[in-house]
XYZ file of C-alpha atoms in Angstrom:
669
model
C 76.807 45.678 74.258
C 80.418 45.830 75.510
C 81.513 47.396 72.262
C 78.725 49.940 72.366
C 79.577 50.940 75.951
C 83.222 51.317 75.024
C 82.413 53.581 72.027
C 80.055 55.784 74.206
C 82.770 55.949 76.857
C 85.367 57.168 74.422
C 82.946 59.710 72.943
C 82.165 61.184 76.403
C 85.845 61.630 77.364
C 87.024 65.315 77.454
C 89.280 66.195 74.505
C 91.969 68.816 74.181
C 91.702 70.773 70.926
C 95.010 72.401 69.920
C 94.973 75.865 68.198
C 98.190 76.769 66.394
C 98.250 79.577 63.766
C 101.114 77.790 62.037
C 98.862 74.848 61.182
C 100.332 72.399 63.622
C 97.199 71.890 65.635
C 93.529 71.021 65.241
C 92.648 74.658 64.199
C 94.405 77.744 63.251
C 92.017 80.292 64.945
C 90.493 80.242 68.439
C 86.964 80.361 67.211
C 87.568 77.395 64.957
C 88.959 75.484 67.904
C 85.887 76.432 69.924
C 83.592 75.245 67.189
C 85.288 71.833 67.288
C 84.837 71.458 71.057
C 82.121 69.731 73.080
C 81.077 70.210 76.716
C 83.955 69.392 79.027
C 86.669 69.909 76.321
C 89.758 72.197 76.644
C 90.783 74.477 73.797
C 94.514 74.958 74.195
C 95.866 78.018 72.302
C 99.527 78.328 71.313
C 101.288 81.597 71.964
C 100.740 84.301 69.358
C 98.411 87.144 68.415
C 94.935 86.265 67.312
C 93.081 89.010 65.399
C 89.512 87.833 66.012
C 86.412 88.027 68.233
C 85.339 84.823 69.886
C 82.079 83.378 71.144
C 81.780 80.313 73.390
C 78.421 79.560 71.702
C 76.842 77.818 74.694
C 79.720 75.293 75.109
C 80.841 74.468 78.653
C 84.530 74.470 77.839
C 87.903 75.826 78.992
C 89.739 78.152 76.535
C 93.364 78.459 77.727
C 96.410 80.292 76.408
C 99.169 77.723 76.714
C 101.956 80.280 77.538
C 99.803 82.549 79.591
C 98.621 86.122 79.166
C 102.060 87.532 78.505
C 102.498 85.707 75.228
C 98.990 84.887 74.007
C 96.947 87.866 72.715
C 93.448 88.266 71.333
C 93.011 91.514 69.369
C 89.430 92.294 68.752
C 87.753 93.758 65.607
C 86.139 96.737 67.421
C 82.720 95.559 66.461
C 81.598 94.459 69.893
C 83.087 92.438 72.783
C 86.278 90.513 71.977
C 85.039 87.473 74.041
C 81.413 86.531 74.639
C 80.248 83.936 77.206
C 76.505 84.638 77.198
C 74.653 81.619 75.752
C 73.850 79.511 78.795
C 77.295 77.939 79.289
C 77.468 75.857 82.447
C 79.679 75.584 85.423
C 83.274 74.753 84.436
C 83.291 77.333 81.705
C 86.703 79.090 81.856
C 88.926 81.550 80.068
C 92.567 81.543 81.099
C 95.924 83.031 80.015
C 95.182 85.758 77.474
C 95.731 89.462 76.860
C 92.500 90.842 75.409
C 92.285 94.242 73.723
C 90.659 96.147 70.856
C 87.067 95.616 71.859
C 84.408 98.208 71.431
C 80.874 97.555 72.597
C 79.700 101.090 72.710
C 77.315 100.493 69.744
C 76.687 96.785 70.278
C 73.002 96.915 71.115
C 72.302 93.136 71.720
C 74.412 93.272 74.876
C 73.301 96.714 75.868
C 76.617 98.097 74.891
C 78.430 96.168 77.569
C 81.738 94.411 78.064
C 84.170 95.783 75.483
C 86.874 93.198 76.386
C 84.871 90.370 77.750
C 81.066 89.952 78.214
C 79.656 87.242 80.449
C 75.913 87.065 81.032
C 74.288 84.601 83.448
C 77.291 82.157 83.577
C 79.389 81.080 86.615
C 82.525 81.517 84.442
C 86.054 81.352 85.748
C 88.273 84.139 84.377
C 91.942 83.580 85.305
C 95.316 85.132 84.332
C 93.838 87.722 81.964
C 95.199 91.124 81.004
C 92.178 93.133 79.597
C 93.314 96.471 78.276
C 92.413 99.118 75.754
C 88.751 98.273 75.432
C 85.628 100.419 75.443
C 81.879 100.075 76.138
C 78.933 101.909 77.599
C 79.044 99.636 80.695
C 82.103 97.668 81.660
C 84.721 98.862 79.268
C 87.077 95.933 80.139
C 84.758 93.297 81.594
C 80.978 92.989 82.055
C 79.547 90.337 84.415
C 75.812 90.523 83.914
C 73.673 88.457 86.313
C 76.930 87.159 87.539
C 75.646 83.884 88.844
C 78.805 83.113 90.850
C 81.437 84.168 88.356
C 85.111 84.117 89.655
C 87.820 86.483 88.512
C 91.394 85.435 89.541
C 94.780 87.000 89.118
C 93.668 89.461 86.393
C 94.988 92.866 85.463
C 92.261 94.992 83.978
C 93.739 98.285 82.917
C 93.233 101.286 80.640
C 89.630 100.567 79.561
C 86.904 103.220 79.230
C 83.134 103.433 79.662
C 80.452 105.760 80.948
C 79.963 103.391 83.950
C 82.554 100.914 85.035
C 85.641 101.800 83.081
C 87.438 98.568 83.762
C 84.713 96.314 85.227
C 80.919 96.269 85.695
C 79.145 93.666 87.808
C 75.350 93.756 87.334
C 73.186 91.641 89.666
C 74.018 88.227 90.934
C 77.270 87.370 92.800
C 80.876 87.328 91.907
C 84.238 86.677 93.617
C 87.445 88.663 92.844
C 90.791 87.512 94.067
C 94.191 88.991 93.219
C 92.678 91.454 90.676
C 94.232 94.824 89.726
C 91.907 97.454 88.313
C 94.122 100.303 87.034
C 93.884 103.417 84.943
C 90.254 102.920 84.032
C 88.236 105.942 83.078
C 84.420 106.476 83.438
C 82.697 109.372 81.717
C 84.031 112.004 79.398
C 83.961 115.842 79.245
C 80.399 116.910 80.061
C 79.275 113.361 80.788
C 78.638 112.005 84.221
C 80.865 108.944 84.825
C 80.569 106.343 87.530
C 83.218 103.964 88.807
C 86.432 104.393 86.848
C 87.888 101.159 88.266
C 84.556 99.307 88.703
C 80.831 99.421 89.230
C 78.909 96.925 91.400
C 75.116 97.344 90.776
C 72.707 95.391 92.903
C 75.319 92.647 93.183
C 76.921 90.619 96.005
C 80.707 90.760 95.547
C 83.585 89.427 97.664
C 86.941 90.970 96.904
C 90.254 89.586 98.222
C 93.585 91.324 97.492
C 91.989 93.614 94.954
C 93.708 96.821 94.049
C 92.101 99.894 92.524
C 94.933 102.118 91.217
C 94.838 105.483 89.393
C 91.265 105.222 88.042
C 89.146 108.293 87.323
C 85.447 109.130 87.101
C 83.868 112.499 86.153
C 81.120 112.027 88.768
C 81.079 109.359 91.504
C 83.621 106.751 92.523
C 87.016 107.290 90.876
C 88.140 103.759 91.947
C 84.823 102.098 92.629
C 81.150 102.821 92.600
C 78.532 100.553 94.238
C 74.765 100.875 94.388
C 72.751 98.606 96.685
C 74.025 95.032 97.049
C 76.830 94.119 99.319
C 80.664 94.225 99.102
C 83.121 92.500 101.390
C 86.684 93.637 100.875
C 89.715 91.938 102.542
C 93.292 92.996 102.019
C 92.225 95.485 99.350
C 93.905 98.757 98.277
C 92.325 101.914 96.839
C 95.130 104.239 95.814
C 95.513 107.443 93.746
C 91.958 107.405 92.234
C 90.032 110.616 91.680
C 86.447 111.767 91.069
C 84.154 114.607 91.802
C 82.828 112.629 94.868
C 84.265 109.511 96.414
C 87.703 109.565 94.933
C 88.642 106.116 96.219
C 85.143 104.767 96.231
C 81.556 105.871 96.385
C 78.958 103.486 97.864
C 75.195 104.175 97.944
C 72.787 101.912 99.844
C 75.542 99.196 99.994
C 76.302 96.870 102.860
C 80.144 97.194 103.027
C 82.709 95.262 104.999
C 86.353 96.319 104.988
C 89.019 94.257 106.612
C 92.744 94.987 106.366
C 92.061 97.527 103.632
C 94.034 100.658 102.715
C 92.580 103.779 101.212
C 95.489 106.028 100.262
C 96.233 109.146 98.223
C 92.848 109.516 96.572
C 91.203 112.783 95.776
C 87.777 114.309 95.183
C 87.021 117.807 94.074
C 83.899 117.834 96.218
C 83.245 115.264 99.059
C 84.836 112.009 100.232
C 88.453 111.957 99.059
C 88.957 108.422 100.200
C 85.475 107.100 100.646
C 82.011 108.538 99.895
C 79.255 106.715 101.850
C 75.705 107.517 101.065
C 73.066 105.520 103.186
C 75.708 102.770 103.339
C 76.034 100.240 106.137
C 79.799 99.867 106.886
C 81.669 97.587 109.161
C 85.400 98.145 109.241
C 88.445 96.540 110.928
C 92.144 97.393 110.424
C 91.252 100.154 107.970
C 94.076 102.533 106.873
C 92.960 105.808 105.391
C 95.751 108.153 104.632
C 96.782 111.086 102.534
C 93.413 111.698 100.881
C 91.968 115.051 99.980
C 88.578 116.587 99.277
C 86.429 119.702 100.021
C 84.603 117.863 102.859
C 85.414 114.527 104.403
C 88.937 114.088 103.063
C 89.252 110.558 104.564
C 85.570 109.670 104.402
C 82.260 111.404 104.105
C 79.016 109.929 105.439
C 75.629 110.954 104.308
C 73.254 109.052 106.493
C 73.938 105.437 107.049
C 76.048 103.820 109.714
C 79.816 103.192 110.136
C 81.190 100.966 112.897
C 84.864 100.257 113.024
C 87.722 99.171 115.266
C 91.484 99.478 114.712
C 91.085 102.381 112.295
C 93.822 104.638 111.221
C 92.886 108.047 109.624
C 96.180 109.920 109.017
C 97.308 113.034 107.084
C 93.944 113.515 105.219
C 93.291 117.154 104.229
C 89.910 118.827 103.630
C 89.576 122.266 102.270
C 86.352 122.590 104.255
C 85.333 120.348 107.190
C 86.024 116.887 108.349
C 89.708 116.182 107.660
C 89.447 112.559 108.737
C 85.712 111.900 108.714
C 82.711 114.193 107.969
C 79.408 112.728 109.225
C 76.415 114.329 107.751
C 73.400 112.811 109.383
C 74.844 109.364 109.812
C 75.888 107.212 112.876
C 79.568 106.825 113.377
C 81.232 104.490 115.907
C 85.007 103.886 116.370
C 87.100 102.218 118.974
C 90.840 101.562 119.473
C 91.491 103.900 116.592
C 93.935 106.577 115.616
C 93.206 110.017 114.089
C 96.658 111.579 113.326
C 97.554 114.695 111.493
C 94.226 115.272 109.701
C 93.336 118.812 108.572
C 90.139 120.718 108.033
C 91.759 123.723 106.590
C 88.967 126.136 106.277
C 86.290 124.816 108.679
C 85.570 122.358 111.516
C 86.573 118.980 112.712
C 90.118 118.180 111.891
C 89.709 114.560 113.074
C 85.941 114.059 113.000
C 83.307 116.692 111.952
C 79.668 115.978 112.859
C 76.782 117.764 111.019
C 73.427 116.490 112.395
C 75.314 113.203 112.983
C 75.821 110.800 115.813
C 79.259 109.587 116.977
C 80.365 107.208 119.656
C 84.116 107.071 119.918
C 85.984 105.185 122.680
C 89.593 104.143 123.568
C 91.034 106.194 120.746
C 93.779 108.730 120.135
C 93.602 112.162 118.326
C 97.105 113.550 117.744
C 98.168 116.676 115.852
C 94.876 117.206 114.011
C 94.041 120.723 112.867
C 90.944 122.800 112.064
C 89.724 126.317 112.510
C 87.210 125.062 115.147
C 87.436 121.652 116.860
C 90.890 120.410 115.905
C 90.040 116.887 116.974
C 86.239 116.839 116.998
C 83.497 119.302 116.154
C 79.940 118.532 117.231
C 77.656 120.793 115.254
C 74.030 121.758 116.039
C 71.831 118.777 115.933
C 74.738 116.341 116.493
C 75.307 114.012 119.433
C 78.778 112.752 120.504
C 79.590 110.276 123.181
C 83.403 110.310 123.793
C 84.916 107.905 126.305
C 88.542 107.144 127.145
C 90.083 109.344 124.493
C 93.522 110.936 124.391
C 93.600 114.203 122.552
C 97.132 115.574 122.425
C 98.708 118.463 120.465
C 95.745 119.274 118.282
C 95.051 122.707 116.888
C 91.784 124.808 116.681
C 92.761 128.388 116.192
C 89.164 129.573 116.269
C 88.056 127.741 119.375
C 89.436 124.465 120.637
C 92.159 122.101 119.707
C 90.331 119.348 121.446
C 86.504 119.372 121.150
C 84.113 122.095 120.118
C 80.310 122.080 120.684
C 78.309 125.128 119.440
C 74.739 125.840 120.380
C 72.374 122.909 119.640
C 75.151 120.326 119.889
C 75.209 117.540 122.532
C 78.365 115.983 123.898
C 79.321 113.604 126.721
C 83.084 113.656 127.389
C 84.195 111.025 129.914
C 87.612 109.598 131.147
C 89.538 111.487 128.532
C 92.796 113.498 128.396
C 92.797 116.846 126.542
C 96.326 118.275 126.747
C 98.808 120.516 125.085
C 96.578 121.857 122.345
C 98.891 123.945 120.100
C 96.114 126.479 119.239
C 92.852 127.023 121.007
C 91.415 125.720 124.262
C 91.015 122.172 125.371
C 87.222 122.168 125.145
C 84.854 124.875 123.745
C 81.129 124.847 124.372
C 78.382 127.386 123.922
C 75.980 128.056 126.735
C 73.199 126.647 124.628
C 75.068 123.365 124.018
C 74.229 120.307 126.041
C 77.359 119.094 127.707
C 78.353 116.393 130.216
C 82.026 116.628 131.060
C 83.146 114.074 133.832
C 86.411 112.521 134.965
C 88.629 114.207 132.410
C 92.156 115.719 132.589
C 92.250 119.008 130.780
C 95.781 120.178 130.992
C 98.126 122.835 129.571
C 96.256 123.851 126.347
C 97.510 126.987 124.732
C 94.192 128.631 124.816
C 93.294 127.597 128.309
C 91.120 124.719 129.562
C 87.839 125.965 128.049
C 86.325 128.598 125.922
C 83.020 129.691 124.303
C 81.457 130.439 127.634
C 82.105 127.023 129.041
C 83.429 127.169 132.698
C 86.583 125.296 133.581
C 85.347 122.014 135.002
C 88.538 121.180 136.896
C 87.804 120.167 140.531
C 84.227 119.151 139.818
C 82.679 115.868 138.611
C 86.021 114.118 138.843
C 87.748 116.445 136.342
C 91.346 117.380 137.058
C 94.127 119.476 135.561
C 97.343 117.528 136.046
C 100.200 116.227 134.003
C 98.853 113.029 132.528
C 102.141 111.217 133.281
C 102.427 109.473 129.968
C 105.182 106.851 129.677
C 106.911 109.168 127.225
C 105.812 112.445 125.660
C 107.734 115.476 124.287
C 106.060 118.263 122.237
C 108.129 117.617 119.150
C 105.990 115.259 117.221
C 104.889 111.653 117.715
C 108.211 110.015 116.990
C 109.162 109.343 120.553
C 105.804 109.408 122.380
C 104.128 106.687 124.398
C 100.668 107.834 125.427
C 99.757 105.062 127.941
C 100.103 106.000 131.578
C 103.336 105.544 133.427
C 103.459 104.035 136.932
C 102.587 106.715 139.391
C 100.341 108.674 137.059
C 97.619 110.485 138.971
C 95.135 109.279 136.248
C 95.413 105.630 137.153
C 92.213 104.454 138.757
C 90.943 108.027 138.649
C 88.210 107.547 136.035
C 84.414 107.220 136.280
C 83.607 104.640 138.939
C 80.743 103.502 136.795
C 83.261 102.197 134.309
C 86.055 99.612 134.967
C 89.188 98.686 133.279
C 89.381 95.290 131.511
C 91.009 93.771 134.610
C 88.126 94.786 136.796
C 89.948 97.694 138.564
C 88.762 101.264 138.621
C 89.072 102.782 135.222
C 92.087 104.803 134.096
C 91.633 108.093 132.367
C 92.910 108.105 128.711
C 92.870 105.749 125.713
C 94.660 102.948 127.463
C 91.988 102.688 130.184
C 88.374 101.736 130.438
C 86.672 98.599 129.222
C 88.524 98.672 125.837
C 91.862 99.763 127.133
C 93.279 96.347 126.559
C 91.511 95.759 123.294
C 94.120 97.481 121.110
C 95.420 95.402 118.218
C 98.345 97.628 117.155
C 100.084 95.159 114.901
C 96.760 94.077 113.193
C 97.488 90.360 113.706
C 93.958 89.699 115.105
C 95.193 89.298 118.656
C 94.639 92.040 121.244
C 96.762 92.713 124.348
C 93.877 91.626 126.547
C 93.527 88.312 124.660
C 97.090 87.444 125.467
C 99.193 89.038 122.691
C 102.531 89.299 124.386
C 104.029 91.584 121.774
C 101.366 93.699 120.097
C 103.937 95.332 117.864
C 105.049 92.152 116.048
C 102.387 90.528 113.845
C 104.207 87.240 113.967
C 103.923 86.977 117.743
C 100.632 85.981 119.252
C 99.211 82.923 121.209
C 99.609 79.826 119.152
C 102.049 81.321 116.677
C 104.786 79.007 115.327
C 108.036 79.365 117.274
C 111.008 80.565 115.273
C 114.708 80.387 115.954
C 114.773 83.971 117.256
C 115.331 83.828 120.992
C 111.910 85.207 121.792
C 108.528 83.880 123.000
C 106.665 83.798 119.641
C 103.574 81.828 120.812
C 103.169 83.795 124.156
C 103.326 80.663 126.354
C 105.954 82.287 128.698
C 108.759 80.047 127.346
C 111.389 80.639 124.716
C 111.380 77.646 122.371
C 113.940 78.556 119.737
C 112.893 75.727 117.312
C 116.517 75.714 116.303
C 117.333 72.006 117.024
C 120.363 70.818 118.864
C 123.726 69.267 117.913
C 124.106 65.906 119.477
C 126.439 66.292 122.438
C 126.676 69.976 121.787
C 125.435 72.535 124.290
C 125.312 75.222 121.613
C 122.751 75.794 118.913
C 122.623 73.778 115.693
C 124.555 75.176 112.727
C 127.834 75.779 114.479
C 130.727 73.486 113.508
C 132.244 73.079 116.880
C 130.975 71.165 119.911
C 130.154 72.442 123.414
C 130.105 76.016 122.278
C 127.889 78.772 123.628
C 127.951 80.923 120.604
C 125.055 81.852 118.278
C 123.870 80.037 115.297
C 125.028 82.617 112.724
C 128.655 83.016 113.763
C 130.889 84.049 110.870
C 134.238 83.803 112.574
C 136.530 80.980 111.937
C 136.334 79.422 115.395
C 132.626 78.980 116.316
C 133.389 77.179 119.448
C 132.811 78.789 122.931
C 131.957 82.129 121.548
C 130.339 84.551 123.993
C 129.205 87.266 121.633
C 127.423 87.336 118.279
C 129.161 88.385 115.084
C 126.056 88.439 112.873
C 122.919 90.055 114.074
C 120.164 87.384 113.958
C 117.126 89.584 113.762
C 115.797 90.845 110.442
C 116.809 94.386 110.959
C 118.233 96.514 108.143
C 120.874 98.018 110.378
C 123.857 99.873 109.274
C 125.835 97.981 111.898
C 125.134 94.256 111.313
C 127.321 93.252 114.275
C 124.973 94.892 116.776
C 122.727 92.642 118.882
C 119.504 94.577 118.520
C 116.664 93.778 120.718
C 113.908 94.654 118.233
C 113.713 94.320 114.413
C 113.708 97.402 112.248
C 111.513 96.072 109.486
C 108.421 94.462 110.737
C 105.957 92.599 108.547
C 102.968 93.825 110.375
C 100.283 95.312 108.113
C 99.289 97.812 110.736
C 101.670 99.599 113.043
C 105.303 98.691 112.749
C 108.103 98.569 115.237
C 111.273 100.319 114.603
C 114.773 99.460 116.027
C 114.852 100.827 119.525
C 118.543 101.220 119.675
C 118.684 99.259 122.834
C 117.012 101.930 124.962
C 113.742 99.988 125.334
C 111.649 102.722 123.550
C 110.263 100.959 120.512
C 108.587 103.286 118.025
C 105.431 102.387 116.109
C 104.876 103.508 112.544
C 101.841 103.271 110.303
C 102.184 100.835 107.399
C 102.091 102.594 104.137
C 100.844 100.632 101.157
C 102.698 102.902 98.903
C 106.011 101.459 100.164
C 107.256 103.861 102.736
C 106.477 106.366 105.538
C 104.320 109.375 104.418
C 103.672 112.505 106.506
C 103.415 112.224 110.245
C 104.280 108.684 111.330
C 103.388 107.054 114.594
C 106.736 106.225 115.775
C 106.299 105.363 119.440
C 102.806 106.727 119.746
C 101.538 103.517 121.222
C 104.838 101.903 122.053
C 103.661 100.770 125.467
C 100.279 99.211 124.639
C 101.765 95.711 124.568
C 103.170 96.110 128.027
C 101.005 95.438 131.093
C 99.797 98.404 132.896
C 102.256 99.551 135.518
C 100.198 100.164 138.613
């Protein structure tokens, strides 16, 4: 009995089968190694190029390229998928460390012409460290996850594959998780053929995507980067950049529950609608969403056709529409935004530079519209059948040559404008409203707009219902761009406590007028670190500073506990900081002079600034790591400047230097 149990134990132990084309292993081809394996075994493949197609054949095994994807290649025959995992393999099935190319499943009928590179059906497989390139299929040119069943795709680069739908990737049904995946240069459709999802298609699937990049993909119809139909998609830290399609250049989502967190949508284009995002009957929740430099006919940043969109800490910047809706075009949907920025968006030939509503509903509060441009309604256009509720906005230096730089409401539109600043429109009036429009304009400051306070038959409301026409008294504002502006109210501003008495500021006082007042005036998260000013972020322009953050040796209060704990350590018997070679010195840790004792001035700047003068003791870093708005070196004058982070690696277009520089400071009253 003991012998029998010992034999059974040895038989059940997992084995490693070595594949070496030179003959030094258990097999010379990958498929031969798979055929030798049993459930739980690992097939370890030596570096080299393997001209074959492989099939896991129902075995729950791990097939691994020993040297990784850079040196272990599988070159398919072109007679179907290169790799098949579709015969009931169990949990623990894995494919790791290969470059996979040469597959063609366009005529491979038993898998419905799917998965040119890798075809997975009904298996919770793990795909890790793969480069899948140069494959073709009808669905999922690079990779097909059918009835995904919890499949996981990690650290893969899927590039240059083609299909009618899902040029690089197709997920059909079930669930899948993607992490650290790059979907690049995929193509969906051909001349005269409608293509969907150049980068990927998710069809009736539940997908979580972390740190996924859709780059330079194309589709002839919908979703240059991505196309989703039904199902749900949660995207965190993702990037959609330089993708193109007829509609939904970055992504097109129909009937999908979409969650976007810390995601960038940059430089995408559509010949029709939705340069960045095309949303059709989608339910979207967004936080820390950066939409910049996209182009389309309508809805350059995003177009909504029905559905809902709710988002905070949004940045729509420098998006350009040939028609309407430079930032957002809402056609029959419900749009909500708070603590958000709409900067430099253009609706070149129509309405709504920042936001255009066409039979849509919008609720926007505690937000800033700066330097947006349209023929009508430079900031916001509320078309017939549309309803807009606008509270605690700051609309500055917008342009609407045909009507209003601020807000325009033609006959049949409805707008409530409360506690807002509309000032210095560079073309057009502050607010334009037709006599047949339904308007409620209360407790606003409409000041110094080039076309007057109002137009379109709307009487100037100044002096009634709490409306005024006074200099807002911003902390800093000059009409030369956003570089040196701070659009919160300075001490002594006539707009402090001058808002609608039915609203209160976060501290319980009477509401201020403008984007830094009202219930959400302290809810800004400028540096996108997850902590708001009202929740105790003592420096909302540095993502490394927030309540509970680790203290660094930087001379500032990193954890917002009102004390500066340098975390530098101390020399025994030394009143200076650790790292100096002398005792009882008062000098800094990074002295570079020969006598570190008793220094009174720093030689080496200790902050992470990329200054041209490293000896300067700057009070703020030049290069911030914040994923949202960055702080630039203030030159010692106390006027820090905020910029929009650019996933492309540098500033683009109108940057937000200083636009919200004062949000982290407590209101001066």
